[in-house]
Amino acid sequence: MTAVDSFGRLDDDDYPAYTMGRAADMLGTTQGFLRAIGEARLIAPLRSEGGHRRYSRYQLRIAARARELVDQGTPIEAACRIIILEDQLEEAQRSNAEHRNAVRPRGAATPDPLARKPSARIP
């Protein structure tokens, strides 16, 4: 890959552009923290030809969320699990919305899931 090719990929959120040291500096954390969230399988950094960990901007956003939870007193393993569950919930909600849009007739109004249904009155 040439320097021109690499430069063009810097806009790619998944391009592993950051070394472990640079990533730790950007997040204001330690390299050990990045290793710990990798061991917890929250993120899986790519490896350079020399075996060094490389992080993408997307992975740095996830790591920043983990650091936020840890700074609030959440154990690192729990923080990683919370983030994984948040991601699964977001994906399920996106999938449900796509399914609803696929089965709803064209022009039909989208029902408001928060709208109150009339309660049954007991005479």
JSON list of C-alpha atoms in Angstrom, two decimals, residues 14-15 18 22 51 57 67 81 109 113 119-120 122:
[
{"chain": "A", "resi": 14, "resn": "ASP", "atom": "CA", "xyz": [-12.62, 1.07, 10.42]},
{"chain": "A", "resi": 15, "resn": "TYR", "atom": "CA", "xyz": [-9.10, 1.76, 9.18]},
{"chain": "A", "resi": 18, "resn": "TYR", "atom": "CA", "xyz": [-3.62, 4.40, 15.51]},
{"chain": "A", "resi": 22, "resn": "ARG", "atom": "CA", "xyz": [-1.25, 6.95, 20.30]},
{"chain": "A", "resi": 51, "resn": "GLY", "atom": "CA", "xyz": [2.52, -7.76, 15.57]},
{"chain": "A", "resi": 57, "resn": "ARG", "atom": "CA", "xyz": [-11.55, 5.45, 15.15]},
{"chain": "A", "resi": 67, "resn": "ARG", "atom": "CA", "xyz": [-13.40, 4.40, 29.96]},
{"chain": "A", "resi": 81, "resn": "ARG", "atom": "CA", "xyz": [-20.65, -6.29, 28.98]},
{"chain": "A", "resi": 109, "resn": "ALA", "atom": "CA", "xyz": [-49.05, 5.95, 9.38]},
{"chain": "A", "resi": 113, "resn": "PRO", "atom": "CA", "xyz": [-45.41, 2.93, 20.44]},
{"chain": "A", "resi": 119, "resn": "SER", "atom": "CA", "xyz": [-58.16, 1.81, 29.25]},
{"chain": "A", "resi": 120, "resn": "ALA", "atom": "CA", "xyz": [-61.09, -0.53, 29.69]},
{"chain": "A", "resi": 122, "resn": "ILE", "atom": "CA", "xyz": [-65.37, -1.36, 34.51]}
]
